[in-house]
Short mmCIF file of C-alpha atoms in Angstrom, two decimals:
data_model
loop_
_atom_site.label_atom_id
_atom_site.label_comp_id
_atom_site.label_asym_id
_atom_site.label_seq_id
_atom_site.Cartn_x
_atom_site.Cartn_y
_atom_site.Cartn_z
CA MET A 1 -3.67 157.42 125.88
CA ASP A 2 -6.68 159.39 127.14
CA GLU A 3 -7.59 156.46 129.42
CA VAL A 4 -4.08 156.52 130.93
CA PHE A 5 -4.21 160.21 131.79
CA LYS A 6 -7.76 159.90 133.11
CA ALA A 7 -6.73 157.00 135.35
CA LEU A 8 -3.71 158.90 136.67
CA ALA A 9 -5.81 162.01 137.45
CA ASP A 10 -7.34 160.42 140.56
CA ALA A 11 -5.36 160.63 143.81
CA GLY A 12 -6.72 157.28 145.07
CA ARG A 13 -5.56 155.47 141.95
CA ARG A 14 -2.15 157.11 142.19
CA ARG A 15 -1.92 155.83 145.78
CA LEU A 16 -2.62 152.31 144.53
CA LEU A 17 0.11 152.63 141.92
CA ASP A 18 2.51 153.98 144.55
CA SER A 19 1.70 151.01 146.78
CA LEU A 20 2.42 148.58 143.95
CA ASN A 21 5.59 150.46 143.12
CA THR A 22 6.74 149.90 146.69
CA ARG A 23 5.64 146.26 146.80
CA ASN A 24 4.58 144.74 143.51
CA GLY A 25 2.33 141.71 143.16
CA GLN A 26 -0.28 142.45 145.88
CA SER A 27 -3.70 140.90 146.26
CA LEU A 28 -6.92 142.92 146.65
CA ARG A 29 -6.93 142.13 150.37
CA GLU A 30 -3.37 143.38 150.80
CA LEU A 31 -4.05 146.59 148.89
CA CYS A 32 -7.15 147.34 150.98
CA SER A 33 -5.16 146.82 154.18
CA GLU A 34 -2.17 148.81 152.92
CA LEU A 35 -4.20 151.89 151.96
CA ASP A 36 -7.04 151.68 154.48
CA MET A 37 -9.58 151.93 151.66
CA ALA A 38 -12.92 150.16 151.31
CA ARG A 39 -12.79 146.96 149.27
CA GLN A 40 -15.42 148.24 146.83
CA SER A 41 -13.49 151.47 146.21
CA VAL A 42 -10.22 149.62 145.66
CA SER A 43 -11.94 147.18 143.28
CA LYS A 44 -13.35 150.05 141.19
CA HIS A 45 -9.99 151.84 141.08
CA LEU A 46 -8.18 148.63 140.09
CA ALA A 47 -10.71 147.99 137.32
CA LEU A 48 -10.04 151.44 135.85
CA LEU A 49 -6.28 151.01 136.16
CA GLU A 50 -6.46 147.61 134.48
CA SER A 51 -8.70 149.05 131.73
CA ALA A 52 -6.03 151.70 131.11
CA ASN A 53 -3.42 148.90 131.07
CA LEU A 54 -1.51 150.55 133.92
CA ILE A 55 -1.69 147.34 135.94
CA THR A 56 -1.90 143.71 134.98
CA THR A 57 -3.07 140.73 137.00
CA VAL A 58 -1.71 137.22 137.40
CA ARG A 59 -3.57 134.30 139.00
CA GLN A 60 -1.73 132.53 141.81
CA GLY A 61 -3.83 129.76 143.23
CA ARG A 62 -7.13 131.26 144.37
CA GLU A 63 -5.77 134.81 144.53
CA LYS A 64 -5.31 137.43 141.82
CA LEU A 65 -2.09 139.41 142.20
CA HIS A 66 -1.74 142.94 140.81
CA TYR A 67 1.41 144.21 139.11
CA LEU A 68 2.42 147.55 137.66
CA ASN A 69 2.53 147.48 133.87
CA ALA A 70 5.12 149.73 132.22
CA GLU A 71 3.71 149.47 128.69
CA PRO A 72 1.50 152.63 128.65
CA ILE A 73 4.20 154.79 130.22
CA ASN A 74 6.75 153.33 127.82
CA ALA A 75 4.42 154.22 124.92
CA ILE A 76 4.21 157.83 126.16
CA ALA A 77 7.99 157.97 126.39
CA GLU A 78 8.36 156.56 122.86
CA ARG A 79 5.94 159.17 121.53
CA TRP A 80 7.19 162.34 123.21
CA ILE A 81 10.69 161.78 124.52
CA SER A 82 13.67 161.59 122.18
CA ARG A 83 16.11 158.70 122.46
CA TYR A 84 18.83 161.04 123.75
CA ASP A 85 16.60 162.50 126.47
CA ARG A 86 15.22 159.04 127.30
CA GLU A 87 18.72 157.76 128.08
CA ARG A 88 19.41 160.80 130.29
CA LEU A 89 16.14 160.29 132.16
CA ARG A 90 16.86 156.59 132.59
CA ALA A 91 20.28 157.40 134.03
CA LEU A 92 18.71 159.84 136.49
CA ALA A 93 16.06 157.30 137.47
CA ASP A 94 18.71 154.64 138.04
CA LEU A 95 20.70 157.07 140.19
CA LYS A 96 17.60 157.96 142.24
CA HIS A 97 16.85 154.26 142.71
CA ALA A 98 20.41 153.56 143.85
CA LEU A 99 20.41 156.46 146.30
CA GLU A 100 17.03 155.57 147.81
CA ASN A 101 17.77 151.83 147.77
CA THR A 102 14.08 150.97 147.54
CA ALA A 103 14.02 147.55 145.97
CA MET A 104 10.62 145.93 145.42
CA ASP A 105 9.69 143.02 147.66
CA SER A 106 8.41 141.08 144.64
CA THR A 107 11.09 140.43 142.05
CA ALA A 108 8.78 139.30 139.23
CA PHE A 109 8.80 141.35 136.03
CA VAL A 110 5.27 141.58 134.57
CA TYR A 111 4.39 143.40 131.33
CA THR A 112 1.15 143.48 129.33
CA THR A 113 0.67 144.82 125.81
CA TYR A 114 -2.11 144.65 123.21
CA ILE A 115 -1.14 143.70 119.65
CA ARG A 116 -3.33 143.89 116.57
CA THR A 117 -2.72 140.34 115.38
CA THR A 118 -4.01 136.80 115.93
CA PRO A 119 -3.02 134.26 118.60
CA GLU A 120 -1.66 132.01 115.83
CA LYS A 121 0.63 134.71 114.42
CA LEU A 122 1.79 135.77 117.86
CA TRP A 123 2.61 132.17 118.78
CA GLN A 124 4.65 131.83 115.60
CA ALA A 125 6.50 135.06 116.41
CA LEU A 126 7.49 133.64 119.83
CA ILE A 127 8.98 130.39 118.53
CA ASP A 128 9.89 130.78 114.83
CA PRO A 129 13.56 131.77 114.27
CA ALA A 130 12.52 133.76 111.19
CA PHE A 131 10.63 136.06 113.58
CA THR A 132 12.73 135.98 116.76
CA ARG A 133 15.94 136.97 115.00
CA ARG A 134 14.21 140.10 113.61
CA TYR A 135 12.79 141.65 116.78
CA TRP A 136 14.93 139.91 119.43
CA GLY A 137 18.15 138.48 118.06
CA PRO A 138 18.24 134.89 119.41
CA GLU A 139 16.98 131.83 117.59
CA PHE A 140 15.49 128.90 119.50
CA VAL A 141 15.72 125.25 118.49
CA SER A 142 13.06 123.04 120.11
CA ASP A 143 10.03 120.92 119.24
CA TRP A 144 8.15 123.11 121.77
CA ARG A 145 6.63 120.22 123.69
CA THR A 146 6.37 120.41 127.48
CA GLY A 147 9.59 119.01 128.94
CA SER A 148 11.62 119.36 125.74
CA THR A 149 15.01 121.05 125.76
CA MET A 150 15.78 124.35 124.06
CA THR A 151 18.94 125.46 122.29
CA TRP A 152 19.64 129.20 122.29
CA GLN A 153 21.63 130.71 119.41
CA GLU A 154 22.55 134.38 119.68
CA HIS A 155 25.48 136.69 119.00
CA GLY A 156 27.12 133.77 117.19
CA ALA A 157 27.12 131.70 120.40
CA ARG A 158 25.20 128.42 120.76
CA THR A 159 24.02 127.54 124.27
CA VAL A 160 23.01 123.94 124.98
CA ASP A 161 22.01 122.78 128.46
CA PRO A 162 19.60 120.05 129.62
CA GLU A 163 18.14 122.55 132.13
CA GLN A 164 17.01 124.87 129.32
CA VAL A 165 13.54 123.34 128.96
CA VAL A 166 9.98 124.09 127.90
CA LEU A 167 7.92 124.14 131.10
CA GLU A 168 4.49 124.55 129.52
CA SER A 169 3.32 124.62 125.92
CA ALA A 170 -0.33 125.27 125.07
CA PRO A 171 -0.27 126.56 121.47
CA TYR A 172 -1.85 129.98 120.94
CA ARG A 173 -2.57 130.33 124.69
CA ARG A 174 0.46 129.91 126.96
CA LEU A 175 4.19 129.26 126.65
CA SER A 176 6.69 128.99 129.50
CA TYR A 177 10.35 128.05 129.57
CA THR A 178 13.44 128.35 131.75
CA TRP A 179 15.89 131.12 131.03
CA HIS A 180 19.14 130.24 129.34
CA THR A 181 22.47 129.28 130.88
CA PHE A 182 25.06 132.05 131.07
CA THR A 183 28.20 130.63 129.49
CA PRO A 184 31.61 132.25 128.84
CA ALA A 185 30.93 132.03 125.08
CA TRP A 186 27.62 133.86 125.49
CA ALA A 187 29.23 136.48 127.75
CA ARG A 188 32.00 137.21 125.22
CA ALA A 189 29.49 137.55 122.40
CA ALA A 190 27.12 139.74 124.46
CA GLY A 191 29.87 141.96 125.89
CA VAL A 192 29.36 140.87 129.50
CA ASP A 193 32.47 141.16 131.69
CA ASP A 194 33.87 138.32 133.78
CA GLU A 195 32.74 139.79 137.11
CA THR A 196 29.12 140.15 135.94
CA LEU A 197 29.19 136.67 134.40
CA ALA A 198 30.33 135.19 137.71
CA ARG A 199 27.44 136.87 139.55
CA ILE A 200 24.67 135.90 137.15
CA ALA A 201 25.97 132.35 136.64
CA ALA A 202 25.76 131.83 140.41
CA GLU A 203 22.10 132.89 140.59
CA ARG A 204 19.25 130.40 140.40
CA ARG A 205 17.69 129.98 136.98
CA SER A 206 14.68 132.18 136.26
CA LYS A 207 11.79 131.46 133.91
CA VAL A 208 9.60 133.39 131.48
CA THR A 209 5.91 132.86 130.70
CA PHE A 210 3.89 134.27 127.79
CA GLU A 211 0.12 134.38 128.25
CA ILE A 212 -1.92 134.95 125.08
CA GLU A 213 -5.56 136.05 125.18
CA PRO A 214 -7.66 137.24 122.20
CA VAL A 215 -9.46 140.52 122.86
CA GLY A 216 -11.64 141.58 119.93
CA GLU A 217 -9.36 142.43 117.00
CA THR A 218 -6.28 142.42 119.22
CA VAL A 219 -4.36 139.94 121.35
CA ARG A 220 -3.46 140.61 124.97
CA LEU A 221 0.09 139.42 125.63
CA THR A 222 1.28 139.23 129.23
CA VAL A 223 4.92 138.40 129.90
CA VAL A 224 5.89 137.22 133.39
CA HIS A 225 9.60 136.78 134.05
CA ASP A 226 10.12 135.48 137.58
CA GLY A 227 12.07 133.14 139.81
CA PHE A 228 14.73 135.73 140.68
CA GLU A 229 16.64 135.92 143.92
CA PRO A 230 16.37 139.14 145.98
CA GLY A 231 18.87 141.64 144.60
CA SER A 232 19.27 139.61 141.40
CA THR A 233 21.67 141.03 138.81
CA VAL A 234 19.75 139.24 136.05
CA ARG A 235 16.55 140.99 137.20
CA GLU A 236 18.28 144.35 136.82
CA MET A 237 19.56 143.39 133.38
CA ILE A 238 16.18 142.39 131.93
CA GLN A 239 13.98 145.20 133.28
CA HIS A 240 14.78 147.66 130.47
CA GLY A 241 15.28 145.04 127.77
CA TRP A 242 11.79 143.52 127.84
CA PRO A 243 9.81 146.75 127.13
CA ALA A 244 11.99 147.55 124.11
CA LEU A 245 11.81 143.97 122.86
CA LEU A 246 8.02 143.75 123.19
CA SER A 247 7.59 147.13 121.48
CA SER A 248 9.62 145.77 118.58
CA LEU A 249 7.54 142.56 118.51
CA LYS A 250 4.32 144.62 118.44
CA THR A 251 5.63 146.81 115.62
CA LEU A 252 6.78 143.81 113.60
CA LEU A 253 3.43 142.05 113.82
CA GLU A 254 1.39 145.19 113.11
CA THR A 255 3.54 146.76 110.36
CA GLY A 256 5.88 144.07 109.10
CA ASP A 257 8.95 146.00 110.27
CA ALA A 258 10.71 145.72 113.61
CA LEU A 259 11.84 148.83 115.49
CA PRO A 260 15.41 150.02 114.78
CA GLU A 261 17.83 148.22 117.05
CA PRO A 262 18.74 150.58 119.94
CA GLU A 263 22.24 151.26 121.09
CA PRO A 264 23.23 148.93 123.96
CA THR A 265 22.99 150.60 127.34
CA ASP A 266 24.61 148.00 129.58
CA GLY A 267 26.57 144.76 129.58
CA ASN A 268 23.45 142.82 128.72
CA GLY A 269 23.45 144.04 125.12
CA ARG A 270 20.34 144.77 123.13
CA HIS A 271 17.83 142.37 124.61
CA PRO A 272 16.88 140.78 127.91
CA GLY A 273 19.15 137.93 128.93
#
């Protein structure tokens, strides 16, 4: 955590984080223009922020886009803030967000964490029902080939849809699939009311991508959940679920035990989606 606090101590780096908080997913060129800083200075600051895991990058064509990464801040919260206080702070943050009405231009959710494991074990944890039911809840049925369908089983509900498909499957390196269909059976099991179900069922289908990269004795896992419409209800529902889920995945792979299942905080239940 020393790297995190050191990175945050510099006013220029905090300005970069503020810029990404206002508009996530910016290129180096956009950040330089936004902050009126020299390209070399911005590059050095971004390198330090990425080293501290406060930002993560995603390639899009020939450009590299920069996203805020909540993992280090989430780790600080897990270490020093009790669950009771964390829920109070989250409620205050949600209220502040609602009052200011400052939605990000980019709707993608991007999260990077480092796990002391191997790419092979992490891949298994992403697809094997024996793992997913422990840290996530759902079980997936698929042969995990690109273009194959997926069946989601969670909360006692089974969701089958030909549009639930594997978009990309490169074992131990990259996995991408479309998000599941929101059915009345799923909504009843997950505790989602009819009004919310109607809104999320009308939205376009999003997708999630897991990028796996070995780094020494650890594995760098980047999760990109995107394809949301502006003002998406699904985007709001997943933003708190993913950090908790990935923390549980990390704990399971490193210790053999998943984190205790938290109390549900909204109609989305205990996990994203």
